[in-house]
Coordinates of C-alpha atoms in Angstrom, one line a residue:
X1 CA 64.3 16.9 217.6
X2 CA 68.2 17.0 216.8
X3 CA 70.6 19.8 218.2
X4 CA 69.8 23.0 216.1
X5 CA 68.2 20.6 213.5
X6 CA 71.5 19.1 212.6
X7 CA 72.2 16.0 210.5
X8 CA 75.5 14.4 209.4
X9 CA 75.8 16.5 206.4
X10 CA 75.6 19.7 208.4
X11 CA 78.4 18.6 210.6
X12 CA 80.4 17.7 207.6
X13 CA 79.8 21.3 206.5
X14 CA 81.0 22.7 209.9
X15 CA 84.2 20.4 209.7
X16 CA 84.8 21.8 206.0
X17 CA 84.7 25.2 207.2
X18 CA 87.1 24.6 210.1
X19 CA 89.7 23.1 207.7
X20 CA 89.0 26.1 205.3
X21 CA 90.0 28.4 208.1
X22 CA 93.3 26.7 208.3
X23 CA 94.1 28.1 205.2
X24 CA 92.9 31.7 205.8
X25 CA 95.4 31.8 208.8
X26 CA 97.9 32.5 205.7
X27 CA 96.8 36.1 206.3
X28 CA 98.6 36.2 209.7
X29 CA 101.7 34.3 208.5
X30 CA 103.8 37.3 208.3
X31 CA 103.8 37.1 212.2
X32 CA 106.0 34.4 211.8
X33 CA 108.1 35.0 208.2
X34 CA 108.5 38.6 209.4
X35 CA 109.9 37.9 213.0
X36 CA 112.7 40.3 213.6
X37 CA 115.1 38.8 216.1
X38 CA 116.6 41.2 218.8
X39 CA 120.1 43.0 217.5
X40 CA 122.9 43.9 219.8
X41 CA 126.8 44.7 219.1
X42 CA 129.6 42.6 220.0
X43 CA 132.2 45.6 220.1
X44 CA 133.5 45.9 223.4
X45 CA 133.4 49.5 223.7
X46 CA 130.0 50.0 221.9
X47 CA 127.1 51.3 224.2
X48 CA 123.6 52.5 223.1
X49 CA 122.8 56.3 223.7
X50 CA 120.4 55.1 226.5
X51 CA 118.7 52.0 227.7
X52 CA 117.8 49.5 225.0
X53 CA 114.4 48.9 226.2
X54 CA 113.7 52.8 225.6
X55 CA 114.8 52.5 222.1
X56 CA 112.6 52.1 219.0
X57 CA 113.8 49.3 216.5
X58 CA 114.5 52.2 214.0
X59 CA 116.6 54.1 216.6
X60 CA 118.6 50.6 217.2
X61 CA 119.3 50.1 213.9
X62 CA 120.3 53.6 213.2
X63 CA 122.9 53.4 216.3
X64 CA 124.2 49.9 215.2
X65 CA 124.7 50.9 211.6
X66 CA 126.5 54.2 212.5
X67 CA 128.7 52.9 215.4
X68 CA 129.0 49.0 215.2
X69 CA 131.4 47.0 213.3
X70 CA 130.1 43.6 214.4
X71 CA 126.5 42.9 214.8
X72 CA 124.9 40.1 217.0
X73 CA 121.7 38.4 215.8
X74 CA 120.4 36.9 219.3
X75 CA 118.6 33.6 219.3
X76 CA 114.9 33.8 218.0
X77 CA 112.1 31.3 218.6
X78 CA 111.5 31.3 214.9
X79 CA 113.9 31.3 212.0
X80 CA 112.3 33.7 209.6
X81 CA 112.6 35.3 206.2
X82 CA 114.1 38.5 207.8
X83 CA 117.0 36.2 208.9
X84 CA 117.6 34.4 205.6
X85 CA 117.6 37.3 203.3
X86 CA 119.0 39.9 206.1
X87 CA 116.1 42.3 206.0
X88 CA 116.9 43.7 209.5
X89 CA 117.2 47.5 208.9
X90 CA 116.4 50.3 206.8
X91 CA 114.9 49.8 203.3
X92 CA 115.2 46.1 203.6
X93 CA 113.2 46.1 206.7
X94 CA 110.4 48.1 204.9
X95 CA 110.7 45.4 202.0
X96 CA 109.8 42.8 204.5
X97 CA 106.6 44.8 205.4
X98 CA 105.7 45.0 201.7
X99 CA 105.6 41.2 201.4
X100 CA 102.5 41.2 203.5
X101 CA 101.0 44.1 201.8
X102 CA 101.5 42.2 198.4
X103 CA 99.6 39.3 200.0
X104 CA 96.8 41.4 201.1
X105 CA 96.7 42.9 197.6
X106 CA 96.3 39.4 196.3
X107 CA 93.3 39.0 198.8
X108 CA 91.8 42.2 197.3
X109 CA 92.2 41.0 193.6
X110 CA 90.8 37.7 194.5
X111 CA 87.9 39.3 196.1
X112 CA 87.1 41.2 192.7
X113 CA 87.5 38.1 190.7
X114 CA 86.2 35.2 192.7
X115 CA 83.0 36.9 193.8
X116 CA 81.9 37.4 190.3
X117 CA 82.9 33.9 189.2
X118 CA 81.5 32.3 192.2
X119 CA 77.9 33.8 191.1
X120 CA 78.3 32.9 187.5
X121 CA 79.7 29.6 187.4
X122 CA 78.8 28.3 190.8
X123 CA 80.1 27.9 194.2
X124 CA 81.6 24.3 193.9
X125 CA 83.9 24.6 191.1
X126 CA 85.2 28.1 191.9
X127 CA 86.0 27.0 195.7
X128 CA 87.7 23.9 194.4
X129 CA 89.8 25.6 192.0
X130 CA 90.5 28.8 194.3
X131 CA 91.5 26.1 197.1
X132 CA 93.8 24.1 194.9
X133 CA 95.6 27.0 193.6
X134 CA 96.1 28.3 197.1
X135 CA 97.7 24.8 198.4
X136 CA 99.9 24.9 195.3
X137 CA 101.5 28.2 195.4
X138 CA 101.5 28.2 199.5
X139 CA 103.6 25.0 199.0
X140 CA 105.6 26.7 196.3
X141 CA 106.3 29.7 198.3
X142 CA 108.3 27.5 200.7
X143 CA 111.0 27.1 198.0
X144 CA 111.4 30.6 197.0
X145 CA 114.8 31.4 196.3
X146 CA 114.4 35.4 197.0
X147 CA 112.0 37.4 198.8
X148 CA 110.7 38.8 195.7
X149 CA 109.7 35.4 194.4
X150 CA 108.2 34.6 197.8
X151 CA 106.0 37.8 197.5
X152 CA 104.9 37.0 194.1
X153 CA 103.6 33.6 195.3
X154 CA 102.1 35.0 198.5
X155 CA 100.1 37.3 196.1
X156 CA 98.5 34.1 194.5
X157 CA 97.9 32.7 197.9
X158 CA 96.1 35.7 198.7
X159 CA 93.9 35.3 195.8
X160 CA 92.7 32.1 197.2
X161 CA 92.1 33.3 200.6
X162 CA 89.6 35.6 199.0
X163 CA 87.8 32.5 197.2
X164 CA 87.5 30.9 200.7
X165 CA 86.2 33.9 202.5
X166 CA 83.8 34.9 199.7
X167 CA 82.8 31.8 197.5
X168 CA 83.2 28.8 200.0
X169 CA 81.7 30.7 202.9
X170 CA 78.6 31.3 200.8
X171 CA 78.7 27.7 199.5
X172 CA 78.7 26.4 203.3
X173 CA 76.0 28.8 204.6
X174 CA 73.7 28.0 201.9
X175 CA 73.7 24.3 203.1
X176 CA 72.8 24.8 206.7
X177 CA 70.0 26.2 208.6
X178 CA 69.5 29.9 209.8
X179 CA 69.8 28.8 213.5
X180 CA 73.2 27.1 212.8
X181 CA 75.0 30.0 211.5
X182 CA 76.1 31.5 214.6
X183 CA 77.1 27.9 216.0
X184 CA 79.2 27.7 212.9
X185 CA 81.0 30.6 213.6
X186 CA 81.2 30.0 217.5
X187 CA 82.4 26.3 217.5
X188 CA 84.4 26.1 214.3
X189 CA 86.2 29.7 214.3
X190 CA 89.1 31.5 213.7
X191 CA 90.5 31.0 217.3
X192 CA 91.0 27.2 216.7
X193 CA 92.4 27.6 213.3
X194 CA 94.9 30.0 214.8
X195 CA 95.9 27.6 217.4
X196 CA 96.6 24.9 214.9
X197 CA 98.5 27.4 212.5
X198 CA 100.7 28.4 215.4
X199 CA 101.3 24.9 216.5
X200 CA 102.5 24.0 213.1
X201 CA 104.8 26.8 212.9
X202 CA 106.1 26.0 216.3
X203 CA 106.7 22.6 215.4
X204 CA 108.5 23.4 212.0
X205 CA 110.4 26.4 213.6
X206 CA 111.4 27.7 210.2
X207 CA 109.6 29.8 207.7
X208 CA 110.2 27.5 204.6
X209 CA 109.0 24.4 206.2
X210 CA 106.1 26.2 208.0
X211 CA 104.9 27.8 204.5
X212 CA 104.6 24.1 203.3
X213 CA 103.0 22.4 206.1
X214 CA 100.4 25.2 206.9
X215 CA 99.4 25.1 203.4
X216 CA 98.7 21.6 203.2
X217 CA 96.4 21.6 206.4
X218 CA 93.4 22.3 204.0
X219 CA 94.3 19.7 201.5
X220 CA 91.5 17.4 202.9
X221 CA 88.7 19.7 201.5
X222 CA 89.4 18.9 198.0
X223 CA 88.4 15.2 197.7
X224 CA 85.4 16.0 199.8
X225 CA 84.4 18.6 197.4
X226 CA 84.3 16.2 194.6
X227 CA 81.6 14.2 196.6
X228 CA 79.3 17.4 197.6
X229 CA 76.7 18.8 195.1
X230 CA 76.4 22.4 193.9
X231 CA 74.3 24.6 196.0
X232 CA 70.9 23.9 195.3
X233 CA 69.9 27.5 196.1
X234 CA 72.2 28.5 193.5
X235 CA 70.7 26.4 190.6
X236 CA 67.4 27.9 192.0
X237 CA 68.6 31.2 191.1
X238 CA 69.5 30.3 187.6
X239 CA 66.2 28.3 187.0
X240 CA 67.9 25.0 186.4
X241 CA 65.5 23.1 188.7
X242 CA 66.4 19.7 187.4
X243 CA 69.7 20.1 188.4
X244 CA 68.6 21.7 191.6
X245 CA 66.4 18.4 192.2
X246 CA 69.4 16.2 191.8
X247 CA 71.5 18.3 194.1
X248 CA 68.8 18.1 196.9
X249 CA 68.8 14.4 196.4
X250 CA 72.6 14.1 197.0
X251 CA 72.2 16.5 200.3
X252 CA 69.4 14.1 201.6
X253 CA 71.5 11.2 200.8
X254 CA 74.6 12.5 202.5
X255 CA 72.4 13.8 205.2
X256 CA 70.9 10.4 205.9
X257 CA 67.3 11.5 205.4
X258 CA 64.6 10.6 202.8
X259 CA 64.3 12.9 200.0
X260 CA 60.7 13.7 199.5
X261 CA 60.1 16.9 197.5
X262 CA 56.8 18.5 196.4
X263 CA 56.8 16.9 193.0
X264 CA 53.7 19.1 191.6
X265 CA 55.3 22.3 192.6
X266 CA 58.7 21.1 191.0
X267 CA 57.1 19.9 187.7
X268 CA 55.4 23.4 187.5
X269 CA 58.5 25.3 188.0
X270 CA 60.5 23.0 185.7
X271 CA 57.9 23.3 182.8
X272 CA 57.8 27.1 183.3
X273 CA 61.4 27.7 183.6
X274 CA 63.7 25.0 182.4
X275 CA 63.9 26.2 179.1
X276 CA 64.3 29.9 180.2
X277 CA 67.4 29.7 182.4
X278 CA 68.8 32.9 184.0
X279 CA 71.9 33.4 181.8
X280 CA 72.1 36.9 182.9
X281 CA 75.8 37.7 184.2
X282 CA 75.4 39.9 187.5
X283 CA 78.4 42.3 188.3
X284 CA 79.2 44.6 191.2
X285 CA 77.1 47.2 189.5
X286 CA 73.9 45.3 190.3
X287 CA 74.5 46.2 194.0
X288 CA 73.7 49.8 193.4
X289 CA 70.6 49.5 191.0
X290 CA 68.7 49.1 194.0
X291 CA 68.4 51.5 196.8
X292 CA 67.7 48.7 199.5
X293 CA 70.6 46.7 198.3
X294 CA 73.0 49.7 197.8
X295 CA 72.4 50.9 201.1
X296 CA 73.1 47.7 202.8
X297 CA 76.3 47.5 200.6
X298 CA 77.8 50.8 201.9
X299 CA 76.8 50.2 205.5
X300 CA 78.1 46.8 205.6
X301 CA 81.1 47.4 203.4
X302 CA 82.2 50.1 205.8
X303 CA 82.3 47.9 208.6
X304 CA 84.3 45.3 207.0
X305 CA 86.8 48.1 206.0
X306 CA 87.3 49.4 209.6
X307 CA 87.1 45.8 211.3
X308 CA 89.8 44.5 208.8
X309 CA 92.2 47.4 209.5
X310 CA 91.6 47.0 213.4
X311 CA 92.0 43.1 213.2
X312 CA 95.1 43.1 211.1
X313 CA 96.6 46.0 212.3
X314 CA 96.6 44.7 215.9
X315 CA 97.4 41.0 215.0
X316 CA 100.4 42.0 212.8
X317 CA 101.7 44.2 215.4
X318 CA 101.3 41.1 218.1
X319 CA 104.8 39.9 217.1
X320 CA 106.5 43.3 218.2
X321 CA 105.1 42.7 221.7
X322 CA 107.6 41.8 224.7
X323 CA 106.9 38.6 226.1
X324 CA 107.1 34.8 225.0
X325 CA 106.5 34.9 221.3
X326 CA 104.7 31.5 220.9
X327 CA 102.9 31.7 224.4
X328 CA 101.3 34.9 223.2
X329 CA 100.0 33.6 219.9
X330 CA 98.5 30.3 221.5
X331 CA 96.7 32.1 224.2
X332 CA 95.4 34.8 221.8
X333 CA 93.8 31.8 219.9
X334 CA 92.6 30.1 222.7
X335 CA 91.0 33.2 224.3
X336 CA 89.4 33.9 220.9
X337 CA 87.9 30.5 220.6
X338 CA 86.5 30.4 224.1
X339 CA 85.2 33.9 223.8
X340 CA 82.8 32.7 220.9
X341 CA 81.1 30.1 222.8
X342 CA 79.6 33.0 224.8
X343 CA 78.3 34.3 221.5
X344 CA 76.5 31.5 220.7
X345 CA 74.8 31.2 224.0
X346 CA 73.8 34.8 224.0
X347 CA 72.5 34.2 220.4
X348 CA 70.6 31.2 221.3
X349 CA 69.2 32.1 224.7
X350 CA 68.8 35.7 224.8
X351 CA 66.4 36.8 221.9
X352 CA 67.2 40.4 222.0
X353 CA 70.8 39.6 221.3
X354 CA 70.7 40.7 217.7
X355 CA 73.4 41.3 215.1
X356 CA 73.6 44.9 216.0
X357 CA 74.5 43.9 219.5
X358 CA 76.8 41.3 218.4
X359 CA 78.8 43.9 216.6
X360 CA 78.5 47.1 219.1
X361 CA 79.0 45.5 222.3
X362 CA 82.6 43.8 221.3
X363 CA 83.5 47.1 219.5
X364 CA 82.9 49.1 222.8
X365 CA 84.9 46.7 224.7
X366 CA 88.0 46.7 221.8
X367 CA 88.0 50.5 222.0
X368 CA 88.4 50.4 225.8
X369 CA 91.3 47.8 225.6
X370 CA 93.3 49.5 222.9
X371 CA 92.8 52.9 224.6
X372 CA 94.3 51.3 227.8
X373 CA 97.3 49.9 225.7
X374 CA 98.0 53.4 224.3
X375 CA 97.9 54.9 227.7
X376 CA 100.1 52.4 229.2
X377 CA 102.8 52.8 226.1
X378 CA 102.5 56.9 226.4
X379 CA 103.0 56.8 230.4
X380 CA 106.5 57.5 231.3
X381 CA 108.7 54.9 232.9
X382 CA 111.6 55.7 235.4
X383 CA 113.7 52.6 234.5
X384 CA 114.0 49.3 232.8
X385 CA 113.4 47.1 235.7
X386 CA 109.7 48.1 235.9
X387 CA 109.2 47.4 232.3
X388 CA 108.3 43.8 232.8
X389 CA 105.0 44.2 234.4
X390 CA 104.0 46.9 232.2
X391 CA 104.7 44.5 229.0
X392 CA 102.7 41.8 230.6
X393 CA 99.8 44.0 231.1
X394 CA 99.8 45.2 227.6
X395 CA 100.2 41.5 226.3
X396 CA 97.2 40.6 228.3
X397 CA 94.8 43.5 227.3
X398 CA 96.0 43.1 223.6
X399 CA 94.8 39.2 223.7
X400 CA 91.4 40.5 225.0
X401 CA 91.2 43.4 222.5
X402 CA 92.0 40.8 219.7
X403 CA 89.3 38.3 220.8
X404 CA 86.6 41.2 220.6
X405 CA 87.7 42.3 217.3
X406 CA 87.2 38.7 216.2
X407 CA 83.8 38.7 217.5
X408 CA 83.0 41.7 215.6
X409 CA 84.1 39.8 212.5
X410 CA 81.3 37.3 213.1
X411 CA 78.7 40.1 212.8
X412 CA 80.3 41.5 209.7
X413 CA 80.1 38.1 208.0
X414 CA 76.8 37.1 209.1
X415 CA 75.1 40.4 208.2
X416 CA 76.8 40.3 204.7
X417 CA 75.5 36.8 204.0
X418 CA 72.0 37.5 205.4
X419 CA 71.6 41.0 203.3
X420 CA 72.4 39.8 199.8
X421 CA 70.0 37.6 197.5
X422 CA 71.6 34.5 196.2
X423 CA 72.1 36.0 192.6
X424 CA 74.4 38.4 193.9
X425 CA 75.5 36.9 197.1
X426 CA 79.1 36.2 196.6
X427 CA 79.4 39.6 194.5
X428 CA 78.1 41.2 197.7
X429 CA 80.4 39.4 200.2
X430 CA 83.2 39.9 197.6
X431 CA 82.7 43.7 197.4
X432 CA 82.6 43.9 201.3
X433 CA 85.8 41.8 201.2
X434 CA 87.3 44.1 198.5
X435 CA 86.7 47.0 201.1
X436 CA 88.1 44.9 204.0
X437 CA 91.3 44.2 202.0
X438 CA 91.6 47.8 201.2
X439 CA 91.9 48.3 205.2
X440 CA 93.9 45.4 205.5
X441 CA 96.5 46.7 203.0
X442 CA 97.3 49.5 205.6
X443 CA 97.8 46.7 208.3
X444 CA 101.4 45.7 207.5
X445 CA 102.3 49.5 207.5
X446 CA 100.8 50.0 210.8
X447 CA 103.1 47.1 212.3
X448 CA 106.1 48.9 210.6
X449 CA 104.9 52.1 212.3
X450 CA 105.3 50.6 215.8
X451 CA 109.1 50.3 215.0
X452 CA 109.2 54.3 215.1
X453 CA 106.6 54.9 217.8
X454 CA 104.8 52.0 219.6
X455 CA 101.4 53.7 220.4
X456 CA 100.7 54.6 216.9
X457 CA 99.0 51.2 215.8
X458 CA 96.7 51.5 218.8
X459 CA 95.9 55.0 218.4
X460 CA 94.7 54.2 214.7
X461 CA 92.8 51.0 215.9
X462 CA 90.9 53.1 218.3
X463 CA 90.0 55.9 216.0
X464 CA 88.9 53.3 213.4
X465 CA 86.7 51.7 216.0
X466 CA 84.8 54.7 217.1
X467 CA 84.2 55.3 213.5
X468 CA 82.8 51.7 213.1
X469 CA 80.8 52.0 216.2
X470 CA 78.8 55.1 215.0
X471 CA 78.2 53.4 211.7
X472 CA 76.6 50.6 213.5
X473 CA 74.6 52.5 216.1
X474 CA 73.0 54.5 213.2
X475 CA 72.8 52.5 210.2
X476 CA 73.3 48.8 210.7
X477 CA 70.4 46.5 210.1
X478 CA 69.5 43.5 211.9
X479 CA 69.1 40.5 210.0
X480 CA 69.1 37.7 212.6
X481 CA 67.2 34.5 211.6
X482 CA 66.6 35.8 208.0
X483 CA 65.8 33.0 205.5
X484 CA 68.3 33.2 202.6
X485 CA 65.7 32.0 200.2
X486 CA 63.3 34.7 201.1
X487 CA 65.9 37.2 199.9
X488 CA 65.9 35.6 196.1
X489 CA 62.8 37.1 194.8
X490 CA 64.7 40.6 194.1
X491 CA 62.5 42.5 192.0
X492 CA 64.6 45.6 192.4
X493 CA 67.7 43.9 190.9
X494 CA 65.9 43.5 187.3
X495 CA 64.0 46.8 187.4
X496 CA 65.1 48.8 184.2
X497 CA 68.6 47.6 183.8
X498 CA 68.9 50.1 181.0
X499 CA 68.8 53.2 183.1
X500 CA 71.7 54.4 185.1
X501 CA 72.8 53.6 188.3
X502 CA 71.8 57.0 189.4
X503 CA 68.4 56.8 187.9
X504 CA 67.7 53.4 189.4
X505 CA 68.6 54.3 192.8
X506 CA 66.2 57.4 192.4
X507 CA 63.4 55.4 191.1
X508 CA 63.8 52.3 193.8
X509 CA 64.1 55.0 196.5
X510 CA 60.7 56.3 195.8
X511 CA 59.2 53.0 195.2
X512 CA 60.6 51.6 198.3
X513 CA 60.1 54.5 200.5
X514 CA 58.7 52.2 203.2
X515 CA 61.7 50.4 203.5
X516 CA 63.0 52.6 206.3
X517 CA 59.9 51.9 208.4
X518 CA 60.0 48.0 208.1
X519 CA 61.0 46.3 211.3
X520 CA 64.5 45.1 211.4
X521 CA 63.6 41.6 212.0
X522 CA 61.9 41.4 208.7
X523 CA 64.6 42.7 206.3
X524 CA 64.4 39.8 204.1
X525 CA 60.9 41.0 203.1
X526 CA 61.9 44.2 201.2
X527 CA 63.9 42.1 198.7

C-alpha cells in the first residue's frame, strides 16, 4: 500500500496547492510595502522629550513635526511604498494602513462572489479566471503611479485571493482522500509559502519589483489547470454523470491507474438523471434553510472570524517589532512550517486527536503567548539599555504565537470543508471566509494602534482568542475522516424551499431533533 494511498495525481494536487499559497501570501505583503523606516532629526539643537525607545511612533512624529526643520529617514531593509509616497506621519500614515484594509475588502468581496460562482459554474473555470485576474493585477500594482491606484489594484488582487482560498481549495480537496487532508496542510502549507514570499521580497528589496515577482510565483498553476478535469464530485451534484465519467477517466490517467467503474450503476444513474440535471442555483440562503447546516455555518463562521482577526492582527503588527526585520519573517515562516509536521503526526498516530483538539490546544497556547507579550510591554523599564533583551523575548514569543494561530487555521479550513455538502461547499466556505475577512478588515487598524500604545493589538488578540476557545469547547463539531461524498444527499437543503428561512429552520429542527445526540465522529450521516 502506498503512503496514505497517494498516487502521482495526488502529489500534483499537493504541489498546486503550495503554489496557490504563494499568491495567498499577498495578504501579508503590507508588512513590506507599509514598512515604516525610523525617523530622526538632523537639527543640531533638537532633542526628543524623553529617550526615543520610550516614545510611540505617533509621539515621535508629533515632536518632529513641531520642532524639527530637517528630517532624517534612516536606512531601511526594504524600500516601501511609505517611502516613495512620503506616508510617514499624520493622515498620510493612516492612509497607508487603509491600503491594506482595501485589499482585505477585496478578499471579502471575492468571498461573496467566487463562492457562488464556484458552486454554479464549476471549480476549474472559476479557479482559472480568479488566479489569472489576480496575477495580472498583482503585476500591474507594481507600476502604480499613486497609492490610490495601488490600492485599487490591490482590491482586485484581494478578490483573487478569495477565489483560491474558497474555490481552488475545495477543488483540490475534492480530488484527494480524507486521510490526506491533514497531510496536505502539514507539508504544503502557509509556512513554506511565507518563507518563499519573504525570500522574494528580500531579493527584490523594493516594493514595486516585489509586487511583480511575488505575483508571478503562482503562474505555473494556469497551464496545469488546462490539463486537469473538473471535479467529478461537482459533476455528480449537478447530475451530469457522463461528464463525471470522463473526468474520472482523466483523473485515472493522470494518476497512472486503470479506470474500472461500475458500469451498471453508472448506466442506471445516467438513465435516471442525465436528462434531469440539477440546474438549481444555490445561494447563501441555503446555508440557513436546514438547522444542521445553519448550526455548522454559525459555529464555524464564528471561529473563522476570530482566527482571522487574531492571525492578521499579529502578522501585520510583526513589522512593528524590534530586531532584524527579515530574520523575524524568515524564522516565523520556518517555525510555522515545522510546527505543522507535529499536527500530521498527532492526527495520524493519535486517534483521539480530533478536529476539536486541533483547534483548542493551539488556541490555549496562543492566548498564553500573547498574554505574556502584553505583560512584557506593560512592565516598566528603567532605561533603554535593558530594552534589547525584552524586545528579543517579545519577538521569540510572538513567533511562537503566530505558529499556533496558523495551526488553528488548519482546524477552521478542515472543519469547513468537512461540514458542507458539495452543492454548497464553496458557498459555505465562502460565507466563512466572508466572516473571516470582516475580522481581517480590522487587522491593519490594529497594527496602526500599536503606533499609539504597543500592547493594544495583543490585548485584542487575547480577548478574541478566549472568545474563540469558548465557542470551540462548547459548540464545535468533530468531522475528522468524514467522506465528502457522504454529505451530498442533503434532503434538508431541498425541503420546502417555498417556506421562509425561519419556518424551514423550525421544521428541520423538529425533524432532526436527534442530530444533537449523534456522535461527533458520524457527523456526515445527518446530512
